Tab-separated table of C-alpha atoms and ligand atoms in Angstrom:
chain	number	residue	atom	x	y	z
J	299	UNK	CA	0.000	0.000	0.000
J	300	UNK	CA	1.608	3.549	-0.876
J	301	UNK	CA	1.701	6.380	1.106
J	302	UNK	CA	0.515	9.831	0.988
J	303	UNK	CA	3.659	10.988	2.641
J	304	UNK	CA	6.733	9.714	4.303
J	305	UNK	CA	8.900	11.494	6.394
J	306	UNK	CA	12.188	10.181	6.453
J	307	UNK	CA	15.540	10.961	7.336
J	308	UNK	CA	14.645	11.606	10.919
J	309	UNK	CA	17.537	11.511	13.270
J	310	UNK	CA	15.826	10.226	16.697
J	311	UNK	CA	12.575	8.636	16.160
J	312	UNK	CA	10.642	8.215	19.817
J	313	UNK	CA	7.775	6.175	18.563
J	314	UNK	CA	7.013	5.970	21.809
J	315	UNK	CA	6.005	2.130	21.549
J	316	UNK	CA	6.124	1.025	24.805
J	317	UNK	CA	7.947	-2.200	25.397
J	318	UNK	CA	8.675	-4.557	27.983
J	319	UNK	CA	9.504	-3.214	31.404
J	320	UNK	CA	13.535	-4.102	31.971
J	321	UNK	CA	12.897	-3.276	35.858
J	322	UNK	CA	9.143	-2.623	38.012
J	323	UNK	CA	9.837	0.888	38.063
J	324	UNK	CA	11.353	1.701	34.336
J	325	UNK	CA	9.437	4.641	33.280
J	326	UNK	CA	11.851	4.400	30.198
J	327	UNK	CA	10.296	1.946	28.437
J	328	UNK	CA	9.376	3.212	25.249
J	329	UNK	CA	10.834	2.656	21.701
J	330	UNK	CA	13.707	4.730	20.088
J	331	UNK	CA	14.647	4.563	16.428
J	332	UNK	CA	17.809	6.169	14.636
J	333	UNK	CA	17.627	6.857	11.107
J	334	UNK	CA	14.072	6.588	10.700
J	335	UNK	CA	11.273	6.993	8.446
J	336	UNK	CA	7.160	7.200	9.150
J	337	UNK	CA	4.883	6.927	5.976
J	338	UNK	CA	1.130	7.862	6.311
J	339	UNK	CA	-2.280	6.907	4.395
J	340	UNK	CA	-5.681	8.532	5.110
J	341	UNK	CA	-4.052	9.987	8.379
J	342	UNK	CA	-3.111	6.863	9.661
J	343	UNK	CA	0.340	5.618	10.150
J	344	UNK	CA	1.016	2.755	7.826
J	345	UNK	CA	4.866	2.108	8.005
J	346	UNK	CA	7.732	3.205	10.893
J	347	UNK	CA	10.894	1.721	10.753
J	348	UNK	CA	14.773	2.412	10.920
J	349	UNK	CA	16.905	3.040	7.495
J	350	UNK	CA	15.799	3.253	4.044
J	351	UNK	CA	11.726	3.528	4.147
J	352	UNK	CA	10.536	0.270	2.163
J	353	UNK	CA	10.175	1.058	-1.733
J	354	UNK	CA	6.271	0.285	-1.782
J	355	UNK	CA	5.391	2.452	0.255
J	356	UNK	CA	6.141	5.620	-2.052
J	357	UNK	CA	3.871	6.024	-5.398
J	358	UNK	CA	4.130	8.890	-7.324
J	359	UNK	CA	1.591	10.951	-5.664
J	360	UNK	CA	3.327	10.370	-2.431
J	361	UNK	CA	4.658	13.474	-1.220
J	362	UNK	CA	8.513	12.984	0.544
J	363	UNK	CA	9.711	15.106	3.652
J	364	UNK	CA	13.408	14.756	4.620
J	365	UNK	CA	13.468	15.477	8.072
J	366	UNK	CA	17.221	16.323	8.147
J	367	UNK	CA	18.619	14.418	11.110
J	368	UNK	CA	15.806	16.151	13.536
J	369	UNK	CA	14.005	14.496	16.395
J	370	UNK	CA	10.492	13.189	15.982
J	371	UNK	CA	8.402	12.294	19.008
J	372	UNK	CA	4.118	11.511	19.161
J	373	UNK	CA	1.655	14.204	19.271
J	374	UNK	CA	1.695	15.753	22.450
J	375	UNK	CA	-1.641	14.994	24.981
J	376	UNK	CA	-2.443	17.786	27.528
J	377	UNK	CA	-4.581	15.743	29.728
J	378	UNK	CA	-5.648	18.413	32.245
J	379	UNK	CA	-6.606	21.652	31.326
J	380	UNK	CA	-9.511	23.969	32.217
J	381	UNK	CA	-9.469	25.387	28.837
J	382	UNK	CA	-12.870	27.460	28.716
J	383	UNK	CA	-13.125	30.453	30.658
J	384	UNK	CA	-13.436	34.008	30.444
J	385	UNK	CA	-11.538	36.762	32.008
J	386	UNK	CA	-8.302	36.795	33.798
J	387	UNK	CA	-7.145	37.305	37.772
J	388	UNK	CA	-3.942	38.784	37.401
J	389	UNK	CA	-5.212	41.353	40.140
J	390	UNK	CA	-4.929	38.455	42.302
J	391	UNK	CA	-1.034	38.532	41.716
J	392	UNK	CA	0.063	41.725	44.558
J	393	UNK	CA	-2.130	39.116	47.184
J	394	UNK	CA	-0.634	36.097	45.936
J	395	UNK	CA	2.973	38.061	46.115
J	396	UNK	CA	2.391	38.699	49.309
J	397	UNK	CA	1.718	35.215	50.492
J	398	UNK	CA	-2.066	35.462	50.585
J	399	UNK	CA	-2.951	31.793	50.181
J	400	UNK	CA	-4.331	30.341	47.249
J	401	UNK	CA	-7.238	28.852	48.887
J	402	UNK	CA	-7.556	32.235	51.393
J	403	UNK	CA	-8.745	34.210	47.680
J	404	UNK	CA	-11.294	31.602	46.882
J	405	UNK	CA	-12.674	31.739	50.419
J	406	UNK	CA	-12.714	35.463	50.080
J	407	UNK	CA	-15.555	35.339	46.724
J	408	UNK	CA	-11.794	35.805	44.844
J	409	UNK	CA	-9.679	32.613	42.613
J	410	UNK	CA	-12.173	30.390	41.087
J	411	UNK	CA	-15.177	32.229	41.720
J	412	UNK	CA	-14.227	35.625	40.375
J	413	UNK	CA	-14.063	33.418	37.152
J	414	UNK	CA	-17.124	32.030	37.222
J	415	UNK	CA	-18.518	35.872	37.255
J	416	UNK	CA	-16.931	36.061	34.376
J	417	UNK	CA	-17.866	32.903	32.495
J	418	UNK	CA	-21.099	33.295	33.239
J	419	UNK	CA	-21.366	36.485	31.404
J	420	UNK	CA	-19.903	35.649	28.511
J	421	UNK	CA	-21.632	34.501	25.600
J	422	UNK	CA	-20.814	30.982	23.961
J	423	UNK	CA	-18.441	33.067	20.772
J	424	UNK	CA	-16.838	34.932	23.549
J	425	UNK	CA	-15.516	31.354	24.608
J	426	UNK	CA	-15.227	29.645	21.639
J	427	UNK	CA	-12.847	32.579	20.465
J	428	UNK	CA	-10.801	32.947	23.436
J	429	UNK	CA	-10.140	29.010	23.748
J	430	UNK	CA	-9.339	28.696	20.178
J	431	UNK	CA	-6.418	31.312	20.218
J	432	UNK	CA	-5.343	29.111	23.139
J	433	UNK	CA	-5.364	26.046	20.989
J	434	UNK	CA	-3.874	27.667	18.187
J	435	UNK	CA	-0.880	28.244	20.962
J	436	UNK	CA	-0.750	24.577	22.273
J	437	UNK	CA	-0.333	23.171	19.050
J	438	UNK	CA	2.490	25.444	18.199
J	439	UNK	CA	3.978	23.338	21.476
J	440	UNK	CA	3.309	20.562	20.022
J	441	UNK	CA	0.012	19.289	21.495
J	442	UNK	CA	-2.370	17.699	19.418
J	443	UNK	CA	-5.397	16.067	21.805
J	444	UNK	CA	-6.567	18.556	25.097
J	445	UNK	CA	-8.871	17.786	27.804
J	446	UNK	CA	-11.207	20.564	28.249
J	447	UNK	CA	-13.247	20.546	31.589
J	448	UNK	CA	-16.118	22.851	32.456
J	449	UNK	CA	-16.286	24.411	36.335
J	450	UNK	CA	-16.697	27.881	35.962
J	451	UNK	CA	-20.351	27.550	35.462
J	452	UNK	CA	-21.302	26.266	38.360
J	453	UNK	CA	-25.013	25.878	37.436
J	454	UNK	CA	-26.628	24.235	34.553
J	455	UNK	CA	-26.820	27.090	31.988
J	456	UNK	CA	-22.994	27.809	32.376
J	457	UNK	CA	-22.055	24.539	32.464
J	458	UNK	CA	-23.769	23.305	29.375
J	459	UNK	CA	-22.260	26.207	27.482
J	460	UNK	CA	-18.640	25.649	28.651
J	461	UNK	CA	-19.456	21.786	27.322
J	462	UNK	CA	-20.935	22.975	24.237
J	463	UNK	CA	-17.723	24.779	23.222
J	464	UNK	CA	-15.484	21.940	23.894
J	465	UNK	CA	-18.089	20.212	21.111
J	466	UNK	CA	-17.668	22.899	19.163
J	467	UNK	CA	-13.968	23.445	19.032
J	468	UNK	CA	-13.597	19.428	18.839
J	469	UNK	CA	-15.299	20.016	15.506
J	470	UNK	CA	-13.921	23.382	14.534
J	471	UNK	CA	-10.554	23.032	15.790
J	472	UNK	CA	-7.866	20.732	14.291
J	473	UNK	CA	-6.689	19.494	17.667
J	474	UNK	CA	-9.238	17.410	19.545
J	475	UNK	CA	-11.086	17.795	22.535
J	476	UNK	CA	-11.676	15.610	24.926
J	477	UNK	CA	-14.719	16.939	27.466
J	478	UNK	CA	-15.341	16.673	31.299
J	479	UNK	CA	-17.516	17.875	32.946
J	480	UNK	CA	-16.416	19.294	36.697
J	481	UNK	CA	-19.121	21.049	38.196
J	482	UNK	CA	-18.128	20.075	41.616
J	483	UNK	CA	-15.356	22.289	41.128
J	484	UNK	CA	-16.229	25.022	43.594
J	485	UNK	CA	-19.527	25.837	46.348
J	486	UNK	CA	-20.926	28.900	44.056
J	487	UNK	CA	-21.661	31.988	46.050
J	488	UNK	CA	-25.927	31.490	45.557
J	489	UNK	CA	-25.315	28.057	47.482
J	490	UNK	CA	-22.610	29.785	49.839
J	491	UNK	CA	-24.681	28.666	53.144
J	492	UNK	CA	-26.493	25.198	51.638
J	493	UNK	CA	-23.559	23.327	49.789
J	494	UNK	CA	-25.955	19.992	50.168
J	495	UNK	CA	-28.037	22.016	47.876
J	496	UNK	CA	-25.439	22.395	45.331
J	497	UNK	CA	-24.213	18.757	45.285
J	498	UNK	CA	-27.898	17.700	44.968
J	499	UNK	CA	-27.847	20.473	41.910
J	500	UNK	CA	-24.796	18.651	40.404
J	501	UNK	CA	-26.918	15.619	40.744
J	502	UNK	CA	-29.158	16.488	38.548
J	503	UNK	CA	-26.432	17.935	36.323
J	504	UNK	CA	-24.645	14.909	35.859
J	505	UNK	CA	-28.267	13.414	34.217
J	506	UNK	CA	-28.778	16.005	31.587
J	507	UNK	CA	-24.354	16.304	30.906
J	508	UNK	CA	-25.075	12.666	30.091
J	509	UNK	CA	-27.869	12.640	28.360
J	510	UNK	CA	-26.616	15.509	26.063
J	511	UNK	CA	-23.282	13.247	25.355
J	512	UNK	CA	-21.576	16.819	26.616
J	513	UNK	CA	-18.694	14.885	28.536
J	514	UNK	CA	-17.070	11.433	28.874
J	515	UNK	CA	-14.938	12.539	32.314
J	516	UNK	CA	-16.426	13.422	35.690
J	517	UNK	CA	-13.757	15.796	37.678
J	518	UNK	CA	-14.258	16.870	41.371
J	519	UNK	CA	-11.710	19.117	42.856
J	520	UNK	CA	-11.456	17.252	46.628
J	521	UNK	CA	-9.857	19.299	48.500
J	522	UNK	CA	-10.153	21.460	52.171
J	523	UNK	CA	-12.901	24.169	52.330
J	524	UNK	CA	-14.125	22.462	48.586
J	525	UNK	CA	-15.472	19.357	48.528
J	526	UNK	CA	-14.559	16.740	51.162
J	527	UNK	CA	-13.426	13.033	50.708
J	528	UNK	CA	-16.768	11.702	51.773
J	529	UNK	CA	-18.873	14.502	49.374
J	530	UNK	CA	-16.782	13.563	46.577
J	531	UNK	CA	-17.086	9.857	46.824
J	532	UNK	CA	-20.405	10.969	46.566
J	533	UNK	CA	-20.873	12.766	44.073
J	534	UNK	CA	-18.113	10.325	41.685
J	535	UNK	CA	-20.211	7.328	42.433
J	536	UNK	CA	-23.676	9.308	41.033
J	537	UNK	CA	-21.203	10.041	38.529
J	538	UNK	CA	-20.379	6.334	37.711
J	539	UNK	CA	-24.088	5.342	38.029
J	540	UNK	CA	-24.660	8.211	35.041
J	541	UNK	CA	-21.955	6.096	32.745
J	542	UNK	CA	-18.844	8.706	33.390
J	543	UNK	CA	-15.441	8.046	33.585
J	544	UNK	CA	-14.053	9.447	36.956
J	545	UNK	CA	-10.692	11.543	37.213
J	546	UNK	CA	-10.240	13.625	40.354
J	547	UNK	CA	-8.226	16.755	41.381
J	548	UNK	CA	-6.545	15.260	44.361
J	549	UNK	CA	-4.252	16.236	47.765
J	550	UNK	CA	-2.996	19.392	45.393
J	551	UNK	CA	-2.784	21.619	48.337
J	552	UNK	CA	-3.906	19.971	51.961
J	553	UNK	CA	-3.106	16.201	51.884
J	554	UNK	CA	-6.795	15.010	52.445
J	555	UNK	CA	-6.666	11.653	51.266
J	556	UNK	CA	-8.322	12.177	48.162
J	557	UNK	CA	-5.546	9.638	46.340
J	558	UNK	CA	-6.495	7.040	48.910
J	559	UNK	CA	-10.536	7.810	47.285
J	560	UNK	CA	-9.146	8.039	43.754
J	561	UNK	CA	-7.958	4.424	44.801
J	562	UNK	CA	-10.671	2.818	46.222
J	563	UNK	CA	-12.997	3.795	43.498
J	564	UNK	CA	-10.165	3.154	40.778
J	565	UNK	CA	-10.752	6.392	38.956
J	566	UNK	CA	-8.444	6.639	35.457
J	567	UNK	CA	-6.902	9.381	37.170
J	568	UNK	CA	-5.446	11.281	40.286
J	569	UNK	CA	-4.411	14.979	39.502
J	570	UNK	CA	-1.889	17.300	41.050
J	571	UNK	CA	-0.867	14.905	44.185
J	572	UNK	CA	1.562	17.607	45.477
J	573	UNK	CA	0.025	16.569	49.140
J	574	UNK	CA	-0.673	12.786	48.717
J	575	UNK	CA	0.393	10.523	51.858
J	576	UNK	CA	2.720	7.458	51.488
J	577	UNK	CA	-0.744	5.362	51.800
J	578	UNK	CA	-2.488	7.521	49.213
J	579	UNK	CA	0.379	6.651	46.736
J	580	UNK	CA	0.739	3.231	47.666
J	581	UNK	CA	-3.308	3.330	46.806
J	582	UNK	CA	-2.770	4.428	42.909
J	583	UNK	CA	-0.208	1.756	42.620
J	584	UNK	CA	-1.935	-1.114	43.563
J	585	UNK	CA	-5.496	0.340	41.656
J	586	UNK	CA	-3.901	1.588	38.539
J	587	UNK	CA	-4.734	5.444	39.187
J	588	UNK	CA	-2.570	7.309	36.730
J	589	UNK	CA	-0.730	10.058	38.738
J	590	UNK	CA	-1.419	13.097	36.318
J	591	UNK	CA	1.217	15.520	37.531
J	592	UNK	CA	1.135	19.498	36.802
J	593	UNK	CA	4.357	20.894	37.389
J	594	UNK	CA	4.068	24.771	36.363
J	595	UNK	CA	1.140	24.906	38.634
J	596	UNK	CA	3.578	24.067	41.849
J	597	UNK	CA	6.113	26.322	40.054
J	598	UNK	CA	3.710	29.008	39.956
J	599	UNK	CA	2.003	28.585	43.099
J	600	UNK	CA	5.659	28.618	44.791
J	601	UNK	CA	4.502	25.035	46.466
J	602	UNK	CA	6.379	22.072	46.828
J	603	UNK	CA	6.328	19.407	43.489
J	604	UNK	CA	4.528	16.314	43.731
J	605	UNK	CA	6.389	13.345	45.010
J	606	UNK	CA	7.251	11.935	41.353
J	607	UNK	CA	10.309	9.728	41.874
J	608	UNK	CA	8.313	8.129	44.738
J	609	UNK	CA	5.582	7.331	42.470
J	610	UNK	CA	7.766	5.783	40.319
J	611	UNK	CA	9.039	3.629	42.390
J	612	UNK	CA	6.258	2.165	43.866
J	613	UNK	CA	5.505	1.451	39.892
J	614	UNK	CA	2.319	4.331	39.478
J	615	UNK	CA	2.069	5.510	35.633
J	616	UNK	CA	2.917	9.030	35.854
J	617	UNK	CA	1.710	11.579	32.981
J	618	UNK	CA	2.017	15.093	33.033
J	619	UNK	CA	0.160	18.316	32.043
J	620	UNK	CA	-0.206	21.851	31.733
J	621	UNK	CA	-3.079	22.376	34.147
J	622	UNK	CA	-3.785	25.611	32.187
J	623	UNK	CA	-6.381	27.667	34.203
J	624	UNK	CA	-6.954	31.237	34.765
J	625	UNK	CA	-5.959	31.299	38.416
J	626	UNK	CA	-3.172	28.710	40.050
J	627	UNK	CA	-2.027	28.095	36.242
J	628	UNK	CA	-2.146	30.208	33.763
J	629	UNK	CA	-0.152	28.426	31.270
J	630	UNK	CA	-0.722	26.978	27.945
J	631	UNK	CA	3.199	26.062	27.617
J	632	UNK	CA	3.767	22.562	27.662
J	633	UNK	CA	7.387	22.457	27.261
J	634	UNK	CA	7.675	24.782	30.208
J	635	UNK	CA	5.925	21.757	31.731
J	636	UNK	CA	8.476	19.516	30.282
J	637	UNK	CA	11.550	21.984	31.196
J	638	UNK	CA	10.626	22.025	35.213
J	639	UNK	CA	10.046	18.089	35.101
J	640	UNK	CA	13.579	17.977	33.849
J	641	UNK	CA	15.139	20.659	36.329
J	642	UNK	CA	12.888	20.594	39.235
J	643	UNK	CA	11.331	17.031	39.600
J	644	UNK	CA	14.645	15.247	37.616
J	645	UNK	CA	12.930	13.200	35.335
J	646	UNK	CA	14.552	11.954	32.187
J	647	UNK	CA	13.958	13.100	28.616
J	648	UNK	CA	12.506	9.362	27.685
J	649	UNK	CA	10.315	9.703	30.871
J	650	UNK	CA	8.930	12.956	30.081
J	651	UNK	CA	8.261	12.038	26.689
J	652	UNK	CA	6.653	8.873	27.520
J	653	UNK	CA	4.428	10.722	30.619
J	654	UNK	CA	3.205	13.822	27.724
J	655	UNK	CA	2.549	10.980	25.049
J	656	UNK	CA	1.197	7.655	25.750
J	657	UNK	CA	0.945	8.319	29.776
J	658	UNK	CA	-1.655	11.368	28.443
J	659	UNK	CA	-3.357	9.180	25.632
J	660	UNK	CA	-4.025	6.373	28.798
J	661	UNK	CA	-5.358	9.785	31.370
J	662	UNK	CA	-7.836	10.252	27.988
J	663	UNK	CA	-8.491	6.754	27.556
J	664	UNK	CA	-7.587	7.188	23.890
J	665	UNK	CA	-4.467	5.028	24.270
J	666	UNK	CA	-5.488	2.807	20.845
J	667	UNK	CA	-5.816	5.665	18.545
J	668	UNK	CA	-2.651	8.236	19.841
J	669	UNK	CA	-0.259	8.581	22.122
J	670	UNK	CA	2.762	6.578	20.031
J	671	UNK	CA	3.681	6.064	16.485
J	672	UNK	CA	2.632	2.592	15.534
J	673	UNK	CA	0.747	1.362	12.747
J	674	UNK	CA	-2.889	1.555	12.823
J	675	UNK	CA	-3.006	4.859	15.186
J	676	UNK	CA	-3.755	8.983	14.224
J	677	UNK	CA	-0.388	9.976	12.606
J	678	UNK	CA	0.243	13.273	14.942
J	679	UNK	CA	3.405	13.836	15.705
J	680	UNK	CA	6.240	16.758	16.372
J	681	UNK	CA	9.347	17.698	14.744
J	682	UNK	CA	11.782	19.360	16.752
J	683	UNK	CA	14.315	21.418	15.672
J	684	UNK	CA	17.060	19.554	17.604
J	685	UNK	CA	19.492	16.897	16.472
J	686	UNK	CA	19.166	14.897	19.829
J	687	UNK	CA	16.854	14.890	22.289
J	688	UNK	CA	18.154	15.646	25.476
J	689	UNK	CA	18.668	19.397	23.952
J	690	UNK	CA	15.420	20.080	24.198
J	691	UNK	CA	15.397	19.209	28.392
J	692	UNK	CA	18.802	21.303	27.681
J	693	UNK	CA	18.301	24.812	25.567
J	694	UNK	CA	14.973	25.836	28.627
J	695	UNK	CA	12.214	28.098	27.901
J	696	UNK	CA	12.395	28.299	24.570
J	697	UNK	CA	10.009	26.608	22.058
J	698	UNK	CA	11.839	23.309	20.167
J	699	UNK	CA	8.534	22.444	18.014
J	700	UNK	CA	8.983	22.907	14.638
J	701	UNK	CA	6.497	21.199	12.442
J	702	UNK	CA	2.859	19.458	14.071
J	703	UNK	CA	1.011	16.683	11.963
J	704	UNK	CA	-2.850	16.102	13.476
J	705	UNK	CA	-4.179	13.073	11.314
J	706	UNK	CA	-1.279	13.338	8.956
J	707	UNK	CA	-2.210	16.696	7.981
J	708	UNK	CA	0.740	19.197	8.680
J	709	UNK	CA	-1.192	22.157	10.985
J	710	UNK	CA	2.479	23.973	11.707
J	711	UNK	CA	5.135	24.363	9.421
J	712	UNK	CA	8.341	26.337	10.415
J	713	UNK	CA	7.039	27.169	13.599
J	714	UNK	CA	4.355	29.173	12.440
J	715	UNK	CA	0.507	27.679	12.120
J	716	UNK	CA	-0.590	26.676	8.673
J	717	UNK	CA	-3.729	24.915	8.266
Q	208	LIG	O1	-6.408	22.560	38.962
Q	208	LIG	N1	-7.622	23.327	41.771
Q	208	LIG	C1	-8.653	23.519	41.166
Q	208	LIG	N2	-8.726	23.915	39.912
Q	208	LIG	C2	-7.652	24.510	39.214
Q	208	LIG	C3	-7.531	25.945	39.513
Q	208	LIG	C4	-8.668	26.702	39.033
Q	208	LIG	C5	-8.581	28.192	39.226
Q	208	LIG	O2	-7.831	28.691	40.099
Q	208	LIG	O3	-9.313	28.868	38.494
Q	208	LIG	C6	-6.392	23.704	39.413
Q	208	LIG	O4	-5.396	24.161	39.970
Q	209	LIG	FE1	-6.951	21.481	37.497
């Protein structure tokens, strides 16, 4: 079968295949080729190998990309973002400069409620527009799938339209979307006094979510002064009954136990973990909880990073993601991500590639279709404009990406957009 295109002549090759484990806690474990060549059909990958790319795979119409020695890696998967939102909090900055606690501002009507004033106003283009310049920006960091959670709604109207632009940009957008829905991401300030009121309200939010096919993932942030470990057992076990997958913002600030939860109701994923107890990441292990780690949000919080190496150890999948959000993140930059896991939380290139690849395609559940180059999956995937690939952990702060392909179509070329 011939090609549309083959890209060949491409120095490092991280098809990020994963293979056997050489020891329990090898986080290393994926595929490297040198010298090698990916040809595509229909936006699928049919060939990836080392050398000379197999002379029936090229026809005439097949169009030929010499990748000139430069590293190739999967499509990048930001597996935790709160991507639709309107406004911005950077008056919050002087408080948070001078020490005034992150959760202090949301107990003040401040942090994620301030945003929900704001989303709540805006109309469903003022959303759509302001997420899609964002998109535009992760893909020219080399992302190519982003999960997209509501929360700044906080009652059914807002929530719906949050989910309705994530349906929207899924279809509009070349990257895809991947929805959940997290309305049990704050108390809003109507149900200040009667917070049994609100979880009843996400209740019967969950139902019509569902029943509009608005979002796969159910997200609770669990966490002191939000929702406890008992409410959000709760509320993820309605979320179950409703046919959701479960995820779960967990010990990010005060270690609650909320990994120990994420555990005993074997949710796909535990998020943040900066607080988790040796029992709460012993939990994940033996459940299979992904740990989905967000770096620049410690970094930019000034808190301490999640307990990675530990993790590793004890033989918990780690991935790792932006956490993009108006308030305790507000970063789109992925390879900043990438850079501090590297510096700050020492883990190696191959690691980091293989927890913003396959590790985000598994947070996602879309680990058949992306997340590794291997026949038979989406052919997205990054050039860098590097010759090896530890200069990328190397060269910090600086954007590597060179070229994107989403479904074999090239969306940047040169660094700049083009689709
Ligand atoms: O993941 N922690 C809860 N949610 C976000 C922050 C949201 C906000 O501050 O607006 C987070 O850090
Ligand atoms: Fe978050």
């Amino acid at each position: 079968m011939a090609a549309d295109l083959i890209v060949y002549n491409i120095g490092t090759l991280v098809t990020g295949k994963e293979l056997e484990k050489k020891f329990f806690e090898d986080m290393e474990n994926i595929e490297v080729l040198t010298n090698g060549y990916l040809a595509i059909k229909d936006g699928k990958i049919i060939g990836v190998g080392e050398g000379e790319f197999p002379k029936e795979l090229k026809s005439e119409t097949t169009k030929l990309i010499d990748a000139e020695g430069k590293v190739v890696t999967p499509g990048i998967v930001d597996s935790h973002t709160h991507l639709i939102h309107y406004g911005s909090r950077e008056n919050e900055l002087p408080l948070k400069i001078k020490g005034v606690p992150y959760l202090e501002i949301l107990k003040q009507g401040g942090g994620i409620l301030s945003t929900v004033r704001n989303t709540r106003k805006a109309t469903e283009k003022q959303l759509f527009d302001k997420a899609f310049e964002v998109l535009n920006r992760m893909a020219k960091f080399g992302v190519t799938t982003v999960e997209s959670k509501s929360g700044y709604g906080l009652n059914l109207e807002t929530e719906i339209k949050q989910l309705e632009v994530n349906k929207l940009l899924d279809e509009k957008h070349p990257l895809d979307i991947v929805s959940t829905f997290l309305g049990a991401h704050a108390v809003p300030e109507e149900y200040s006094t009667n917070k049994t009121g609100y979880i009843e309200e996400i209740i019967k939010m969950l139902k019509i979510v569902k029943e509009k096919n608005l979002a796969e993932f159910c997200d609770i942030f669990c966490e002191d002064s939000v929702f406890d470990v008992e409410e959000s057992r709760y509320i993820l076990n309605e979320a179950k009954k409703e046919g959701f997958d479960l995820r779960i913002h967990a010990d990010e600030i005060v270690s609650l136990g909320g990994a120990e939860l994420a555990g005993e109701l074997m949710t796909v994923s535990a998020e943040h973990l900066m607080a988790v107890s040796d029992k709460g990441i012993e939990e994940l292990a033996k459940n299979n909880v992904i740990a989905n780690i967000l770096p620049a949000t410690s970094f930019n919080l000034g808190k301490s990073y999640a307990p990675v190496r530990k993790m590793i150890n004890k033989g918990v999948t780690v991935a790792l993601s932006t956490d993009y959000n108006p308030g305790s993140c507000p970063c789109e930059n992925i390879q900043l991500v990438m850079n501090i896991a590297s510096a700050q939380i020492k883990m190696t290139p191959l690691e980091i590639i293989k927890a913003t690849t396959i590790n985000g395609a598994k947070v996602v559940k879309r680990e058949k279709e992306i997340g590794s180059l291997e026949i038979g999956k989406k052919a997205d995937f990054v050039v860098y404009d590097v010759d090896n690939l530890n200069y990328i952990f190397y060269n910090i702060g600086i954007n590597h990406v060179n070229d994107v392909f989403k479904n074999g179509k090239q969306i940047v070329k040169d660094k700049e957009l083009c689709y």
